[in-house]
Coordinates of N, CA, C and O in Angstrom, one line a residue:
M20 N -9.0 0.0 -3.9 CA -10.4 0.2 -4.3 C -11.0 1.3 -3.6 O -11.7 2.1 -4.2
G21 N -10.8 1.5 -2.3 CA -11.4 2.6 -1.5 C -11.0 4.0 -2.0 O -11.9 4.8 -2.1
M22 N -9.8 4.1 -2.3 CA -9.2 5.4 -2.8 C -10.0 5.8 -4.2 O -10.4 6.9 -4.4
E23 N -10.1 4.7 -5.1 CA -10.7 5.0 -6.3 C -12.1 5.4 -6.2 O -12.6 6.4 -6.8
R24 N -12.9 4.8 -5.3 CA -14.3 5.1 -5.1 C -14.4 6.5 -4.4 O -15.3 7.3 -4.9
S25 N -13.5 6.8 -3.5 CA -13.5 8.1 -2.9 C -13.3 9.2 -3.9 O -14.0 10.3 -3.9
I26 N -12.3 9.1 -4.7 CA -12.0 10.1 -5.7 C -13.1 10.2 -6.8 O -13.5 11.2 -7.2
Q27 N -13.7 9.1 -7.2 CA -14.8 9.1 -8.1 C -16.0 9.9 -7.4 O -16.7 10.6 -8.0
W28 N -16.2 9.7 -6.2 CA -17.2 10.4 -5.4 C -17.0 11.9 -5.5 O -17.9 12.6 -5.7
V29 N -15.8 12.3 -5.3 CA -15.4 13.7 -5.4 C -15.8 14.3 -6.7 O -16.6 15.3 -6.8
F30 N -15.5 13.6 -7.8 CA -15.7 14.1 -9.1 C -17.2 14.0 -9.6 O -17.7 14.8 -10.4
S31 N -17.9 13.0 -9.0 CA -19.4 12.9 -9.3 C -20.3 13.6 -8.4 O -21.4 13.9 -8.9
N32 N -19.9 13.9 -7.2 CA -20.9 14.4 -6.3 C -20.5 15.7 -5.6 O -21.4 16.4 -5.0
S33 N -19.2 16.0 -5.5 CA -18.8 17.2 -4.8 C -19.4 18.5 -5.4 O -19.3 18.7 -6.5
Q34 N -19.8 19.4 -4.5 CA -20.2 20.8 -4.9 C -19.1 21.8 -4.7 O -19.2 22.9 -4.9
S35 N -17.9 21.3 -4.2 CA -16.7 22.2 -4.0 C -16.1 22.7 -5.3 O -16.3 22.0 -6.3
T36 N -15.4 23.8 -5.2 CA -14.8 24.4 -6.3 C -13.4 24.8 -5.9 O -13.0 24.8 -4.7
R37 N -12.5 25.1 -6.9 CA -11.2 25.7 -6.7 C -10.3 25.0 -5.7 O -10.2 23.8 -5.7
G38 N -9.8 25.8 -4.7 CA -8.9 25.2 -3.7 C -9.6 24.1 -2.9 O -9.0 23.1 -2.5
A39 N -10.9 24.3 -2.5 CA -11.5 23.3 -1.8 C -11.7 22.0 -2.4 O -11.5 20.9 -1.8
R40 N -11.9 22.1 -3.7 CA -12.0 20.8 -4.5 C -10.6 20.1 -4.6 O -10.5 18.9 -4.5
F41 N -9.6 20.9 -4.7 CA -8.2 20.4 -4.8 C -7.9 19.7 -3.5 O -7.5 18.5 -3.4
V42 N -8.2 20.4 -2.4 CA -8.0 19.7 -1.1 C -8.8 18.5 -0.9 O -8.3 17.5 -0.4
L43 N -10.1 18.5 -1.2 CA -11.0 17.3 -1.1 C -10.5 16.2 -1.9 O -10.4 15.1 -1.5
S44 N -10.0 16.5 -3.1 CA -9.4 15.4 -3.9 C -8.2 14.8 -3.3 O -7.9 13.6 -3.2
Y45 N -7.3 15.7 -2.7 CA -6.2 15.1 -1.8 C -6.7 14.3 -0.7 O -6.1 13.2 -0.4
L46 N -7.7 14.7 0.0 CA -8.2 14.0 1.2 C -8.8 12.7 0.8 O -8.4 11.6 1.4
A47 N -9.4 12.6 -0.4 CA -9.9 11.3 -1.0 C -8.7 10.3 -1.3 O -8.8 9.2 -1.1
F48 N -7.6 11.0 -1.8 CA -6.5 10.2 -2.1 C -5.7 9.6 -0.9 O -5.3 8.4 -1.0
I49 N -5.7 10.3 0.2 CA -4.9 9.8 1.3 C -5.7 9.2 2.4 O -5.2 8.7 3.4
A50 N -7.1 9.3 2.3 CA -8.0 8.7 3.4 C -7.6 7.2 3.6 O -7.4 6.5 2.6
N51 N -7.9 6.8 4.8 CA -7.7 5.4 5.1 C -8.9 4.7 4.7 O -9.8 5.2 4.1
D52 N -9.0 3.3 5.0 CA -10.1 2.5 4.6 C -11.4 2.9 5.2 O -12.4 2.4 4.7
L53 N -11.4 3.7 6.2 CA -12.6 4.1 6.9 C -13.0 5.4 6.5 O -14.0 6.1 6.9
G54 N -12.3 6.0 5.4 CA -12.6 7.4 4.9 C -12.1 8.5 5.8 O -12.5 9.6 5.7
E55 N -11.2 8.2 6.7 CA -10.6 9.2 7.6 C -9.3 9.6 7.2 O -8.5 9.0 6.7
V56 N -9.1 10.9 7.5 CA -7.8 11.6 7.2 C -7.1 12.0 8.5 O -7.7 12.7 9.3
L57 N -5.9 11.5 8.7 CA -5.2 11.7 10.0 C -3.9 12.6 9.7 O -2.8 12.2 10.2
K58 N -4.1 13.7 9.2 CA -3.0 14.7 8.9 C -3.2 16.0 9.5 O -4.4 16.4 9.6
T59 N -2.2 16.6 10.0 CA -2.4 18.0 10.5 C -2.5 19.0 9.3 O -2.1 18.7 8.1
I60 N -3.0 20.1 9.6 CA -3.0 21.2 8.6 C -1.7 21.5 8.0 O -1.4 21.7 6.9
N61 N -0.6 21.5 8.9 CA 0.7 21.8 8.5 C 1.2 20.7 7.6 O 1.9 21.1 6.5
E62 N 1.0 19.5 7.8 CA 1.3 18.3 6.9 C 0.7 18.5 5.5 O 1.3 18.3 4.5
M63 N -0.6 18.8 5.6 CA -1.4 19.0 4.3 C -0.8 20.2 3.5 O -0.6 20.0 2.3
S64 N -0.6 21.3 4.2 CA -0.1 22.5 3.4 C 1.2 22.2 2.8 O 1.4 22.6 1.7
E65 N 2.1 21.5 3.6 CA 3.4 21.1 2.9 C 3.3 20.2 1.8 O 3.9 20.4 0.8
Q66 N 2.5 19.2 1.9 CA 2.3 18.2 0.8 C 1.6 18.8 -0.4 O 1.9 18.5 -1.6
L67 N 0.7 19.7 -0.2 CA -0.1 20.4 -1.2 C 0.6 21.6 -1.9 O 0.1 22.2 -2.8
N68 N 1.6 22.0 -1.1 CA 2.3 23.4 -1.5 C 1.3 24.5 -1.5 O 1.3 25.4 -2.4
L69 N 0.6 24.5 -0.4 CA -0.5 25.6 -0.2 C -0.1 26.2 1.2 O 0.5 25.5 2.0
S70 N -0.5 27.5 1.4 CA -0.3 28.0 2.7 C -1.2 27.4 3.7 O -2.3 26.7 3.3
R71 N -0.9 27.5 4.9 CA -1.7 26.9 6.1 C -3.1 27.5 6.0 O -4.0 26.8 6.2
Q72 N -3.1 28.8 5.7 CA -4.4 29.5 5.7 C -5.3 29.0 4.6 O -6.5 28.8 4.7
S73 N -4.7 28.8 3.4 CA -5.5 28.2 2.3 C -6.1 26.8 2.7 O -7.2 26.6 2.3
V74 N -5.2 25.9 3.3 CA -5.8 24.7 3.6 C -6.9 24.7 4.7 O -7.9 24.1 4.6
S75 N -6.6 25.5 5.7 CA -7.6 25.8 6.7 C -8.9 26.3 6.1 O -10.0 25.8 6.5
S76 N -8.8 27.3 5.3 CA -10.1 27.8 4.6 C -10.8 26.8 3.8 O -12.0 26.7 3.8
A77 N -10.0 26.0 3.0 CA -10.6 24.9 2.2 C -11.3 23.8 3.1 O -12.5 23.5 2.9
L78 N -10.7 23.5 4.3 CA -11.3 22.5 5.2 C -12.6 23.1 5.7 O -13.6 22.4 5.8
K79 N -12.7 24.4 6.1 CA -13.8 25.0 6.7 C -14.9 24.9 5.6 O -16.1 24.7 5.9
R80 N -14.6 25.3 4.4 CA -15.6 25.3 3.3 C -16.2 23.8 3.1 O -17.4 23.7 2.9
L81 N -15.3 22.9 3.2 CA -15.7 21.5 2.9 C -16.6 21.0 4.2 O -17.6 20.3 3.8
V82 N -16.3 21.5 5.3 CA -17.2 21.1 6.4 C -18.6 21.8 6.2 O -19.6 21.2 6.4
A83 N -18.6 23.1 5.9 CA -19.8 23.8 5.6 C -20.6 23.2 4.5 O -21.9 23.1 4.6
L84 N -20.0 22.6 3.5 CA -20.7 22.0 2.5 C -21.2 20.5 2.9 O -22.0 20.0 2.1
G85 N -20.7 20.0 3.9 CA -21.0 18.7 4.4 C -20.3 17.6 3.7 O -20.7 16.5 3.7
E86 N -19.2 18.0 3.1 CA -18.4 17.0 2.3 C -17.3 16.3 3.1 O -16.9 15.2 2.7
I87 N -17.0 16.9 4.2 CA -16.1 16.2 5.2 C -16.7 16.5 6.6 O -17.4 17.5 6.7
L88 N -16.4 15.6 7.6 CA -16.9 15.7 8.9 C -15.8 15.8 9.8 O -15.0 14.8 9.9
P89 N -15.7 16.8 10.7 CA -14.6 16.8 11.7 C -15.1 15.8 12.8 O -16.2 15.7 13.2
I90 N -14.1 15.0 13.2 CA -14.4 13.9 14.2 C -13.8 14.1 15.5 O -14.5 14.1 16.5
V91 N -12.5 14.3 15.6 CA -11.8 14.5 16.9 C -10.9 15.6 16.8 O -10.2 15.8 15.8
K92 N -10.8 16.3 17.9 CA -9.8 17.4 18.0 C -8.9 17.0 19.2 O -9.4 16.9 20.3
D93 N -7.6 16.9 19.0 CA -6.7 16.5 20.0 C -5.7 17.7 20.5 O -4.7 17.4 21.1
G94 N -6.1 18.9 20.1 CA -5.2 20.0 20.5 C -4.3 20.4 19.4 O -4.1 21.5 19.3
R95 N -3.9 19.5 18.5 CA -3.0 19.8 17.5 C -3.5 19.4 16.0 O -3.1 20.0 15.1
S96 N -4.4 18.5 16.0 CA -4.8 18.0 14.7 C -6.3 17.7 14.9 O -6.8 17.4 15.9
M97 N -7.0 17.6 13.8 CA -8.4 17.2 13.5 C -8.4 16.0 12.7 O -7.6 15.9 11.7
V98 N -9.2 15.0 13.0 CA -9.5 13.9 12.2 C -10.8 14.3 11.4 O -11.7 14.6 11.9
Y99 N -10.7 14.1 10.0 CA -11.8 14.4 9.1 C -12.2 13.1 8.6 O -11.4 12.2 8.2
R100 N -13.5 12.9 8.3 CA -14.0 11.8 7.6 C -14.7 12.3 6.4 O -15.5 13.2 6.4
L101 N -14.5 11.7 5.3 CA -15.2 12.0 4.0 C -16.6 11.6 4.2 O -17.0 10.6 4.8
A102 N -17.5 12.5 3.7 CA -18.9 12.3 3.9 C -19.5 11.0 3.1 O -20.7 10.7 3.4
C103 N -18.7 10.5 2.3 CA -19.2 9.4 1.5 C -18.9 8.1 2.3 O -19.2 6.9 1.8
Y104 N -18.5 8.2 3.7 CA -18.4 7.1 4.5 C -19.2 7.2 5.7 O -19.4 8.3 6.2
S105 N -19.8 6.2 6.2 CA -20.6 6.2 7.4 C -19.7 6.2 8.6 O -18.5 6.0 8.5
E106 N -20.3 6.4 9.8 CA -19.6 6.4 11.0 C -18.9 5.0 11.2 O -17.8 5.0 11.9
A107 N -19.5 4.0 10.7 CA -18.9 2.7 10.8 C -17.8 2.4 9.8 O -17.2 1.3 9.8
G108 N -17.5 3.4 9.0 CA -16.4 3.2 8.0 C -16.9 2.6 6.7 O -16.0 2.0 5.9
E109 N -18.2 2.4 6.4 CA -18.7 1.8 5.2 C -18.9 2.9 4.1 O -19.4 4.0 4.4
F110 N -18.5 2.6 2.9 CA -18.7 3.5 1.8 C -20.1 3.6 1.5 O -20.8 2.7 1.2
I111 N -20.7 4.8 1.5 CA -22.0 5.1 1.2 C -22.3 5.9 0.0 O -23.4 6.1 -0.5
G112 N -21.2 6.4 -0.6 CA -21.2 7.2 -1.8 C -22.3 8.3 -1.9 O -22.3 9.1 -0.9
A113 N -23.0 8.3 -2.9 CA -23.9 9.5 -3.1 C -25.1 9.4 -2.2 O -25.9 10.4 -2.1
E114 N -25.3 8.4 -1.4 CA -26.4 8.4 -0.4 C -26.4 9.6 0.4 O -27.4 10.1 0.9
T115 N -25.2 10.1 0.8 CA -25.1 11.2 1.6 C -25.8 12.5 1.1 O -26.5 13.1 1.8
K116 N -25.6 12.7 -0.2 CA -26.3 13.8 -0.8 C -27.8 13.7 -0.9 O -28.6 14.7 -0.6
E117 N -28.3 12.5 -1.1 CA -29.7 12.3 -1.1 C -30.3 12.4 0.3 O -31.5 12.9 0.4
A118 N -29.6 12.1 1.3 CA -30.1 12.1 2.7 C -30.2 13.6 3.2 O -30.9 13.8 4.1
A119 N -29.4 14.5 2.6 CA -29.4 15.8 3.1 C -30.6 16.6 2.8 O -31.4 16.3 2.0

């Protein structure tokens, strides 16, 4: 159910386009129940068949749009949370856009 809500949120609320929208859709698909993505850029680029630079640029664009939030950097990877989830891991959907 969480994945379906997340993907619906992407299609209903995201302002992203092109590669960033593709990456965001992928993130919504693989996010855990707290809306977090625990993959490295290398893993994402391999699974999406995109260059590391393309994935990195898309992630930067999504952060700039406020559609994903970087949480932790451990030297090798970043944890991202979909903006449709609260810090507590509750789905908040479109409330994020209204609060902005």
